Coordinates of C-alpha atoms and ligand atoms in Angstrom, one line a residue:
X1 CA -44.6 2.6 -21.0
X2 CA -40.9 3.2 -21.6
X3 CA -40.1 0.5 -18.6
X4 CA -42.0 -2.1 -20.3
X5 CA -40.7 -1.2 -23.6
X6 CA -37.8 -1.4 -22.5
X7 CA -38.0 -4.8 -20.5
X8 CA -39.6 -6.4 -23.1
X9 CA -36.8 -5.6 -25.5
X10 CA -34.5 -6.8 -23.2
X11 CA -36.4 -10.1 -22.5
X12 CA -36.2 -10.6 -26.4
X13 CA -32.8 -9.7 -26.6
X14 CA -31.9 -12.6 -23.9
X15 CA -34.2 -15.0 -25.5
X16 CA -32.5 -14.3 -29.3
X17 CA -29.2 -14.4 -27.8
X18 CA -29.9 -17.6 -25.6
X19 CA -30.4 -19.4 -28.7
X20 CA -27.8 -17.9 -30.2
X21 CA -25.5 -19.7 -27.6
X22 CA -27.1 -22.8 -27.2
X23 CA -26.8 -23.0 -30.8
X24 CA -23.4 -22.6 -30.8
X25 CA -22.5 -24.9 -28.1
X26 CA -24.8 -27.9 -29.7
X27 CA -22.8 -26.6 -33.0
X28 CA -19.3 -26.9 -31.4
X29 CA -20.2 -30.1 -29.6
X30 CA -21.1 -31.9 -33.2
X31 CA -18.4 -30.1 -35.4
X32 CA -15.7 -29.5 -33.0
X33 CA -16.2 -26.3 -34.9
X34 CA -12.8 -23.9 -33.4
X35 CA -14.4 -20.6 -34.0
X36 CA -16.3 -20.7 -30.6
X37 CA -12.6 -20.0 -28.8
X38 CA -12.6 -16.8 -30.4
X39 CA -16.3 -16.0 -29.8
X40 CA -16.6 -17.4 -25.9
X41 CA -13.4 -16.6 -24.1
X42 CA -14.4 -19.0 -21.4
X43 CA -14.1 -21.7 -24.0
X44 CA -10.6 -21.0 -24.0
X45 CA -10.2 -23.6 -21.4
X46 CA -11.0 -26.4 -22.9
X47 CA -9.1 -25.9 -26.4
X48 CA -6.0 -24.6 -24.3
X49 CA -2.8 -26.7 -25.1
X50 CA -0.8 -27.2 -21.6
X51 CA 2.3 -25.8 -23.6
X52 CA 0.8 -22.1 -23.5
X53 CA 1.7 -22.3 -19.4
X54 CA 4.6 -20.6 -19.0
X55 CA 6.7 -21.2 -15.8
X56 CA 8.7 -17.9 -13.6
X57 CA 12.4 -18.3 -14.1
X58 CA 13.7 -19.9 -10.5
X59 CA 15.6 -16.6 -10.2
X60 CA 12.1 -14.7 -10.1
X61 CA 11.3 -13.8 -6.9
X62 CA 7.3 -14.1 -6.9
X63 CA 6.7 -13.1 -3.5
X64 CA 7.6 -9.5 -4.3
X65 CA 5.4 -7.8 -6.5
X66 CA 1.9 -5.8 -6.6
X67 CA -1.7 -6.5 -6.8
X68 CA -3.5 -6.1 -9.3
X69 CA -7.8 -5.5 -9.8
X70 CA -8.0 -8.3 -12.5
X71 CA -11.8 -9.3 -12.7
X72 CA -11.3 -11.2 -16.2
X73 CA -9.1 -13.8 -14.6
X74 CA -10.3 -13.8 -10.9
X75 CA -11.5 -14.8 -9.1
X76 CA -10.6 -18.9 -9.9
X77 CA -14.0 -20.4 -9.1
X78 CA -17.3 -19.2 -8.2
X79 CA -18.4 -19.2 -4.2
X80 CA -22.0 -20.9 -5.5
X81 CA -20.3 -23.4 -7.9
X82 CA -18.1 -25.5 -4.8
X83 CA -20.3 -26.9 -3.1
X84 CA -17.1 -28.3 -1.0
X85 CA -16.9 -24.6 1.2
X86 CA -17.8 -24.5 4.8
X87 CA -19.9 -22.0 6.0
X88 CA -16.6 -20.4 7.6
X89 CA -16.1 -19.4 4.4
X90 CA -18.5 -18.5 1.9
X91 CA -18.9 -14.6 2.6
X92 CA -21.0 -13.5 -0.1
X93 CA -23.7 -15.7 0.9
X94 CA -23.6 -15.2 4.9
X95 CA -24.2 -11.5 3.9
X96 CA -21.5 -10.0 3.0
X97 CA -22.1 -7.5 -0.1
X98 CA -19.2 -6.0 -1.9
X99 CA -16.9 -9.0 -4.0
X100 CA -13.8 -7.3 -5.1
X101 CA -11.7 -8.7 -2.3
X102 CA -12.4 -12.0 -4.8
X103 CA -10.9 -10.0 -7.7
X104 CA -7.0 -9.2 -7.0
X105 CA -4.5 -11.1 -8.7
X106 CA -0.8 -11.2 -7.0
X107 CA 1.3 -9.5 -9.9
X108 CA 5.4 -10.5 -9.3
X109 CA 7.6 -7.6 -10.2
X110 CA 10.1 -9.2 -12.1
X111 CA 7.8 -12.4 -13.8
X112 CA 4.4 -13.6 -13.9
X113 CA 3.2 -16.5 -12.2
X114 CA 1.9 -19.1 -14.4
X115 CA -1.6 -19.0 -15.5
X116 CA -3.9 -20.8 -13.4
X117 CA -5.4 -24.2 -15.2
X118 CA -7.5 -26.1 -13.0
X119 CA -7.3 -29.3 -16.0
X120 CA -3.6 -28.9 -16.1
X121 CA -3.1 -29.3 -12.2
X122 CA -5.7 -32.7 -12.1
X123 CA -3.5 -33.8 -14.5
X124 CA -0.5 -33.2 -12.4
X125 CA -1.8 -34.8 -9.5
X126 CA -3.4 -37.7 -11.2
X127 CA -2.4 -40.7 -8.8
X128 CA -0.7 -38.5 -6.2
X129 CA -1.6 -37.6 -2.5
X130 CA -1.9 -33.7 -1.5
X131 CA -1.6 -32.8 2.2
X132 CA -2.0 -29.9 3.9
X133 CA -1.0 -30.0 7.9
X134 CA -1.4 -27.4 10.3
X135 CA -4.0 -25.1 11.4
X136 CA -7.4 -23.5 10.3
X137 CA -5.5 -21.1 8.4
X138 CA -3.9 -24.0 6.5
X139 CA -7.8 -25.7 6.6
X140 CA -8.7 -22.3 4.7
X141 CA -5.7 -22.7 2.2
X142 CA -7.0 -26.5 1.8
X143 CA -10.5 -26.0 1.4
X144 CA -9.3 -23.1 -1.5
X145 CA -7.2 -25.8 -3.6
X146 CA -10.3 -28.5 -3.0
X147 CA -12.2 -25.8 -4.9
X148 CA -9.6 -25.0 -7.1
X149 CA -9.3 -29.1 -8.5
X150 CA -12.7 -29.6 -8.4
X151 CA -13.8 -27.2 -11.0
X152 CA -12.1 -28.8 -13.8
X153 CA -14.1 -32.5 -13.2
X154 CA -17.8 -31.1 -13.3
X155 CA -18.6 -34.6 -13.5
X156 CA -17.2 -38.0 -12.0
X157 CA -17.1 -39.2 -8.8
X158 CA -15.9 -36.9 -6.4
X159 CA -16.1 -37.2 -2.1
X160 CA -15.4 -36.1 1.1
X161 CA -14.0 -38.0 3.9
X162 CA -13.2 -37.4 7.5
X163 CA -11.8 -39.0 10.2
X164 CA -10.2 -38.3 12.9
X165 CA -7.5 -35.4 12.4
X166 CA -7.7 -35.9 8.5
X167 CA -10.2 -35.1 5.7
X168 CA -10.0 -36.3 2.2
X169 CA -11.1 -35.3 -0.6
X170 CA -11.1 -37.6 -3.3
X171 CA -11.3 -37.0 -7.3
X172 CA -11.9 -40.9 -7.7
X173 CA -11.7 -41.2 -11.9
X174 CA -8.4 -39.8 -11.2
X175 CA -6.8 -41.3 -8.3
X176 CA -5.9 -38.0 -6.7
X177 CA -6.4 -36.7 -3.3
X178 CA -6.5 -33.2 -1.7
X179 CA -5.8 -33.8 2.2
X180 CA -5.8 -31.6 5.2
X181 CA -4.8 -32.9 8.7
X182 CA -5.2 -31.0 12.2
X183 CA -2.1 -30.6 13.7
X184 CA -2.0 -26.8 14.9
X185 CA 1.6 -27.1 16.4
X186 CA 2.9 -29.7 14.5
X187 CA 3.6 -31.3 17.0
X188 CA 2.2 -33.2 19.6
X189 CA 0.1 -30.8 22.0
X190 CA -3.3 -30.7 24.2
X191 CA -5.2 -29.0 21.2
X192 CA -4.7 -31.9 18.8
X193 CA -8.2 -32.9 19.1
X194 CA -9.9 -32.0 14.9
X195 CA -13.4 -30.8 17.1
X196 CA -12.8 -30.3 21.0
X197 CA -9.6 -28.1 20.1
X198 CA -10.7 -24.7 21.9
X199 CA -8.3 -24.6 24.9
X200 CA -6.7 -21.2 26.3
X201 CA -4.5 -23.2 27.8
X202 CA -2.1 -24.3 25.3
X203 CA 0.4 -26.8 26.1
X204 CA 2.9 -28.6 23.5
X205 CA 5.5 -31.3 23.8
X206 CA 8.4 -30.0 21.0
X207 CA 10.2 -33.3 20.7
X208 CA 7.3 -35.1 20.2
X209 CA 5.9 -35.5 16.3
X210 CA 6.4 -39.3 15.3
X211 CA 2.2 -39.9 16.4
X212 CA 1.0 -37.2 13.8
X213 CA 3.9 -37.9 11.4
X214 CA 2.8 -41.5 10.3
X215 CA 0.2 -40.1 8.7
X216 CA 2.0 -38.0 6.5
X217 CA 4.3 -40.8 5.0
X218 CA 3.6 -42.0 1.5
X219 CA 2.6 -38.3 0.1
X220 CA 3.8 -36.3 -2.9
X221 CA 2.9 -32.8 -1.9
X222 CA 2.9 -32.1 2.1
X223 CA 2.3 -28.3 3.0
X224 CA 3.0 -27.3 6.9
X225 CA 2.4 -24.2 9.0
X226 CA 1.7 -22.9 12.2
X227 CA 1.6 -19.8 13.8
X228 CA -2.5 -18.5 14.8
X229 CA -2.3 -20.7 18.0
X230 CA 0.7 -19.5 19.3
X231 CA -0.1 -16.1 19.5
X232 CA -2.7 -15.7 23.0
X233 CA 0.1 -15.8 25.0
X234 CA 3.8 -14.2 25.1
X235 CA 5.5 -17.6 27.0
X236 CA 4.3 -21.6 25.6
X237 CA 3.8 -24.0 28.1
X238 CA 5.7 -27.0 27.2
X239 CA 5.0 -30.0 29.0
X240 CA 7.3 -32.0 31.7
X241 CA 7.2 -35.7 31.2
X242 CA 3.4 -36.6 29.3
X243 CA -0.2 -36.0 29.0
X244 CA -1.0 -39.1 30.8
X245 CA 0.5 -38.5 34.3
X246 CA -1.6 -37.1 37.2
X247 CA -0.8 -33.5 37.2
X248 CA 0.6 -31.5 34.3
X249 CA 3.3 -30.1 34.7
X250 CA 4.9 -27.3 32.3
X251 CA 7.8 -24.9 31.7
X252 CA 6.8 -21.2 30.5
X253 CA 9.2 -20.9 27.3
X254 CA 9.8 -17.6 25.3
X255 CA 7.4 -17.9 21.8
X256 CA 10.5 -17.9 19.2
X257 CA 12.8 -20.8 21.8
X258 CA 9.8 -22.9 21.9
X259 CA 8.6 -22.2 18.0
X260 CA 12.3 -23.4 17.5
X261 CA 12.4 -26.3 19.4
X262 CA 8.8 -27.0 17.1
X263 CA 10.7 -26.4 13.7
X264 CA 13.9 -28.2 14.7
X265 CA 12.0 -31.4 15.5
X266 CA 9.9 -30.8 12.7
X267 CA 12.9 -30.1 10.0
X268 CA 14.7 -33.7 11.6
X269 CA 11.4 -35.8 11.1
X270 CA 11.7 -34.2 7.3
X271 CA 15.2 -35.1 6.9
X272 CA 14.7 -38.6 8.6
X273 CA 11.3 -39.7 6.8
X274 CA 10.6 -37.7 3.3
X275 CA 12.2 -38.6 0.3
X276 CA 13.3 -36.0 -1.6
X277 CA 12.7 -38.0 -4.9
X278 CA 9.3 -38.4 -4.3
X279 CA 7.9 -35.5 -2.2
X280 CA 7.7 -32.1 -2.4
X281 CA 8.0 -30.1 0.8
X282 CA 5.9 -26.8 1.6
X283 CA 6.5 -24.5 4.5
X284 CA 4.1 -21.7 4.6
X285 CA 5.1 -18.5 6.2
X286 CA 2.2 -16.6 8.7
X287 CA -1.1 -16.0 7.5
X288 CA -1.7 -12.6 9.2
X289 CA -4.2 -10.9 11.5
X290 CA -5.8 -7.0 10.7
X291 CA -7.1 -6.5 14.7
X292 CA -6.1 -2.5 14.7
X293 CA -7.7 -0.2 11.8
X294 CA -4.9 2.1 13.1
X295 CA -2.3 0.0 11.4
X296 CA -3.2 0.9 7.9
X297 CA -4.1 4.6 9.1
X298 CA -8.4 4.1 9.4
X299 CA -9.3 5.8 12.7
X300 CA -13.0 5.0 11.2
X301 CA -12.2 1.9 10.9
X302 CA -13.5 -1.1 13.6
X303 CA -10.8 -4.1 13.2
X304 CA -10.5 -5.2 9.5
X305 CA -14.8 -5.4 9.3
X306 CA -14.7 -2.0 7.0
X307 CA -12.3 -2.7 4.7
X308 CA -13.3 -3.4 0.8
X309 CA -9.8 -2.7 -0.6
X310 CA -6.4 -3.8 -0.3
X311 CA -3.8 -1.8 0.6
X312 CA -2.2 -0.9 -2.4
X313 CA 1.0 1.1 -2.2
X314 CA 3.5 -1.7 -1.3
X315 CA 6.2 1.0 -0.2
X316 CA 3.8 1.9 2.8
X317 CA 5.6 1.0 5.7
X318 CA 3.4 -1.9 7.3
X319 CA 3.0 -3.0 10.9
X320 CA 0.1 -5.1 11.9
X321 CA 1.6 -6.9 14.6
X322 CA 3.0 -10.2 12.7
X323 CA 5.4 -11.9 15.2
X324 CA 8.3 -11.1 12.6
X325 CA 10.9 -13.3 15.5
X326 CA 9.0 -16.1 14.5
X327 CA 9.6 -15.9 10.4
X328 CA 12.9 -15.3 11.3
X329 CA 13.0 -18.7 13.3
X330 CA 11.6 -20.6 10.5
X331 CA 13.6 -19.1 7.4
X332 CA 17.1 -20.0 9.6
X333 CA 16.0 -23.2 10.5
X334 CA 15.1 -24.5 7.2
X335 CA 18.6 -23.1 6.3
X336 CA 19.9 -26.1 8.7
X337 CA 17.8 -28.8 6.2
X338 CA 19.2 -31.3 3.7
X339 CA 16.0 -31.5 2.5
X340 CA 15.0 -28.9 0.0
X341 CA 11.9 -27.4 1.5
X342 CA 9.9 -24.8 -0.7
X343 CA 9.6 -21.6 1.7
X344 CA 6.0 -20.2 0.8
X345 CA 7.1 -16.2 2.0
X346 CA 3.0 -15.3 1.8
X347 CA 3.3 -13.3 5.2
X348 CA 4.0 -9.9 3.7
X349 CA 1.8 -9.7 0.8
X350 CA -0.8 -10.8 2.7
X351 CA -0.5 -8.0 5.1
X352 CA -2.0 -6.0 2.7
X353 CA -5.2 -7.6 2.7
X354 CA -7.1 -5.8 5.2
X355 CA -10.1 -6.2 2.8
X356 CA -9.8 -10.4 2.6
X357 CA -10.9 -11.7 5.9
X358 CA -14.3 -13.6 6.7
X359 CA -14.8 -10.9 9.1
X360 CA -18.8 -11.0 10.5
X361 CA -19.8 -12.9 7.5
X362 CA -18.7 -16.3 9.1
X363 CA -19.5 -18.9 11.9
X364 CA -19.0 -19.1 15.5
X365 CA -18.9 -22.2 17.4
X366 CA -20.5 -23.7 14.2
X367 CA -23.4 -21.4 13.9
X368 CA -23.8 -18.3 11.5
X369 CA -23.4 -14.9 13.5
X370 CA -27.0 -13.9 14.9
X371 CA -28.3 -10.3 13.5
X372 CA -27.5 -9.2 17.0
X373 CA -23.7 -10.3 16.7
X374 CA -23.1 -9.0 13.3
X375 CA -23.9 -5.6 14.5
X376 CA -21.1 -5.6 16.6
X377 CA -17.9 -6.1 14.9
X378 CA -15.7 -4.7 17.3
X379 CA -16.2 -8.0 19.2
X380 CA -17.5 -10.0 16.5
X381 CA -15.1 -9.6 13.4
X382 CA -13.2 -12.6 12.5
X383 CA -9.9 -10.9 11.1
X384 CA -7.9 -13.9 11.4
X385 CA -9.6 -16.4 9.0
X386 CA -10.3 -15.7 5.1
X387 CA -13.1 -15.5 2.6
X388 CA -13.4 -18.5 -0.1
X389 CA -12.5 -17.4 -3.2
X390 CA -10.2 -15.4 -2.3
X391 CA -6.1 -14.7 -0.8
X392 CA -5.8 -18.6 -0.3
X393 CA -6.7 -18.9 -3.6
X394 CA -3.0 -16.8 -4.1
X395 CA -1.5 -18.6 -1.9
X396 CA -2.7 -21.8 -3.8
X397 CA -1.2 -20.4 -7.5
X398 CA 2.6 -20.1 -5.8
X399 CA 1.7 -24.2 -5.0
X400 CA 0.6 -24.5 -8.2
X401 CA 3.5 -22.9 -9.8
X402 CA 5.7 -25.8 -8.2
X403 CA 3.4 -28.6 -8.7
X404 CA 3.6 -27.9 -12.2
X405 CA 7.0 -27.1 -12.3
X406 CA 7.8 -30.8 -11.7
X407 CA 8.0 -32.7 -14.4
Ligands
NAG1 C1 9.4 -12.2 1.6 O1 8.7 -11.4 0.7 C2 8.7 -10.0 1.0 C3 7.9 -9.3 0.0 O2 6.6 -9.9 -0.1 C4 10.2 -9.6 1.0 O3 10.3 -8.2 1.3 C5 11.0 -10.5 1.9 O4 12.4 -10.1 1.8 C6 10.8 -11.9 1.6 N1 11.6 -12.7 2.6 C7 12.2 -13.8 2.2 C8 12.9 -14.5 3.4 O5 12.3 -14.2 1.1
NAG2 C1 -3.4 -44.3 -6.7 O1 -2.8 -43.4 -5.9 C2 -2.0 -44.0 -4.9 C3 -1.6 -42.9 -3.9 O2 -1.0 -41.8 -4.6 C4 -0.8 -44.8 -5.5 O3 0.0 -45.3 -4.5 C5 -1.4 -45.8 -6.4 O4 -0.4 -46.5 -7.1 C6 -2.4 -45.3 -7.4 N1 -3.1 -46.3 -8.1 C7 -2.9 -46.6 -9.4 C8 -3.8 -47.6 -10.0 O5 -2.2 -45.9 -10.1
NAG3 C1 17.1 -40.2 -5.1 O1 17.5 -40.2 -6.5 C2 19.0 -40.1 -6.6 C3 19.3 -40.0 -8.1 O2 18.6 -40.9 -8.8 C4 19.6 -41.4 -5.9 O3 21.0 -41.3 -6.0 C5 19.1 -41.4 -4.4 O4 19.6 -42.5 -3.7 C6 17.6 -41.3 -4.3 N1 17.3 -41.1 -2.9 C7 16.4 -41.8 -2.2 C8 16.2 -41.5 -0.8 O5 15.8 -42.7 -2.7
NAG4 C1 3.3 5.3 -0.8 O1 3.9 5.3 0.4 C2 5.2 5.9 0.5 C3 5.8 5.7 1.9 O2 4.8 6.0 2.9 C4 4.9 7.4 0.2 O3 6.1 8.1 0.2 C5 4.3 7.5 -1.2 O4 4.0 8.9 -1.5 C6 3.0 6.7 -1.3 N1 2.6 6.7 -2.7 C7 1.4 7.0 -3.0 C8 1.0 6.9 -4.4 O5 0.5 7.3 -2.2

């Protein structure tokens, strides 16, 4: 009898307060009536003026800071409201059941990063191209911001494009497009193909970039990486002469030489072909793996498929096997640039994010994990890729910051 007091009171209670809202919101809609920022706090939005966004002093180093369980303002968006996530992605509903890897905010030591306003970044990108080019780590960073633009136009025309190497999405009443091209290297190599791309046998041709680089002319915001596919094998096989001759022939070159060879050719096309007045250039530093529980001290631990928390004392001394020669190679070679390329430094914060990846709650060769499969995570685990909302979401707000920074 209690129980169905007890429902009952609560059904009531929803049904009182239901109207109570809808009330409200027909109220606000007709009056423009301000009280209901004070009552709703998810109001706020809409009667926010952009002047409230307060930008990090340039001296602020972002990158170095804490995080922070913030459930009020995290996560961004909701996993069931984009409907523009893969399956890669969407964690929560392949399976997955704890959600507070969606609720940690990157807190800078010395500054706060700017609030996040999904209306005040289609603003900013009103009429302007958005390209992210790279790897599936940057398709996971893309796929974040898609989600992030997208909630502020509930309505209008929105769309999704592919072909070829590139995807567009397009907010049409605005003119704006968030863009992602496959180009895992950069440049030129045998894996280049956006669906028939899984091949051990990686080779690249470092001086060659001007085929994929046409496509990237004529864009305001270009954001580059790679790192995930150089790391099956110590040497890279760069090719002799082309693709196109009989046999293929290769030289075995240490990962940081050839990764250098990558960035050089990459930093000169920059130079050569971007102009600074119009573009803004992105480098993102490596997205990291979590293959060894023993890393962050977990012998219970089976790859990162256990974890529900970050790591959270930032003075623990962490190893988890980033190829550190290779952030060197890419901090001194933008060093080299006239071009003033925006270093994205996400590698070490992200290292403490055991908790973030897709793990078994993901695809393999395009299909959900079987039953079978997800009970073996020791095989199975994806610890490489991340779940949507989630770090990329981070990742996106240091974008943001610039994006908005520009006036
Ligand atoms: C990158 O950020 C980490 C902290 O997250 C910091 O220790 C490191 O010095 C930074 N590196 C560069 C090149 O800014
Ligand atoms: C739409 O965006 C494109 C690409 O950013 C730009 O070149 C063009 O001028 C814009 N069109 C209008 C009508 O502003
Ligand atoms: C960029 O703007 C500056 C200052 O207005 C100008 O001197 C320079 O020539 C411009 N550069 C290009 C590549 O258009
Ligand atoms: C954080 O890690 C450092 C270095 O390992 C250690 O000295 C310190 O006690 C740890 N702090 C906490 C709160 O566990």
């Amino acid at each position: 009898m209690i129980h169905r007091k007890n429902t009952h009171h609560f059904t009531t209670s929803i049904v009182v307060f239901t109207v109570f809202v809808i009330g409200i919101i027909f109220y606000n809609d007709l009056t423009q009536f301000p009280f209901s920022q004070k009552i709703f706090p998810s109001f706020i939005n809409d009667g926010e003026t952009f002047e409230d966004i307060e930008l990090p002093p340039e001296s602020c180093d972002v990158f170095d800071g804490s995080w922070v369980f913030d459930e009020l303002t995290h996560p961004l968006y909701k996993e069931n409201e984009c409907e523009f996530l893969t399956q890669q992605v969407t964690c929560m509903k392949n399976g997955r059941q704890d959600s507070m890897y969606q609720k940690w905010r990157w807190q800078p030591k010395d500054c706060n990063l700017p609030k996040f306003s999904a209306k005040y970044l289609v603003e900013k990108l009103k009429n302007k191209r958005l390209m992210f080019v790279g790897d599936s780590l940057n398709r996971n960073q893309w796929e974040s911001m898609v989600c992030l633009v997208q909630s502020a136009v509930t309505s209008g025309r929105k769309s999704m494009t592919k072909t070829g190497s590139l995807s567009i999405f397009r907010l049409e009443d605005y003119n704006a497009t968030v863009e992602f091209y496959w180009a895992p290297f950069i440049v030129e190599s045998n894996s280049d193909d956006p669906e028939m791309h899984s091949i051990l046998d990686r080779i690249i041709m470092p001086e060659s970039i001007n085929g994929h680089g046409q496509h990237w002319k004529n864009v305001d915001y270009l954001v580059f990486n790679t790192y995930i596919w150089w790391m099956n094998t110590m040497k890279m096989k760069v090719l002799r002469g082309s693709f196109n001759e009989e046999a293929t022939e290769y030289d075995e070159v240490d990962r940081p030489e050839a990764y250098g060879r990558v960035l050089k050719t990459w930093s000169e096309w920059v130079d050569q072909n971007i102009n600074p007045n119009r573009t803004m250039v992105f480098f993102n530093s490596m997205s990291p793996l979590h293959i060894k529980s023993l890393d962050w001290n977990n012998p219970n631990g089976i790859k990162c498929a256990k974890e529900t928390s970050p790591i959270l004392n930032m003075s623990m001394p962490l190893n988890v096997g980033t190829d550190r020669r290779l952030f060197t190679v890419a901090t001194n070679v933008m060093k080299t640039m006239q071009f003033p390329v925006h270093f994205l430094n996400i590698t070490t914060l992200s290292e403490y994010r055991k908790d973030a990846h897709t793990s078994i709650y993901t695809i393999r060769q395009g299909k959900l994990l079987t039953d079978e499969q997800m009970a073996d995570p020791a095989i199975y685990a994806d610890c490489i890729h991340w779940c949507l909302p989630g770090l990329p979401d981070t990742w996106n707000e240091f974008l943001y910051a610039h994006i908005i920074s520009r006036s």
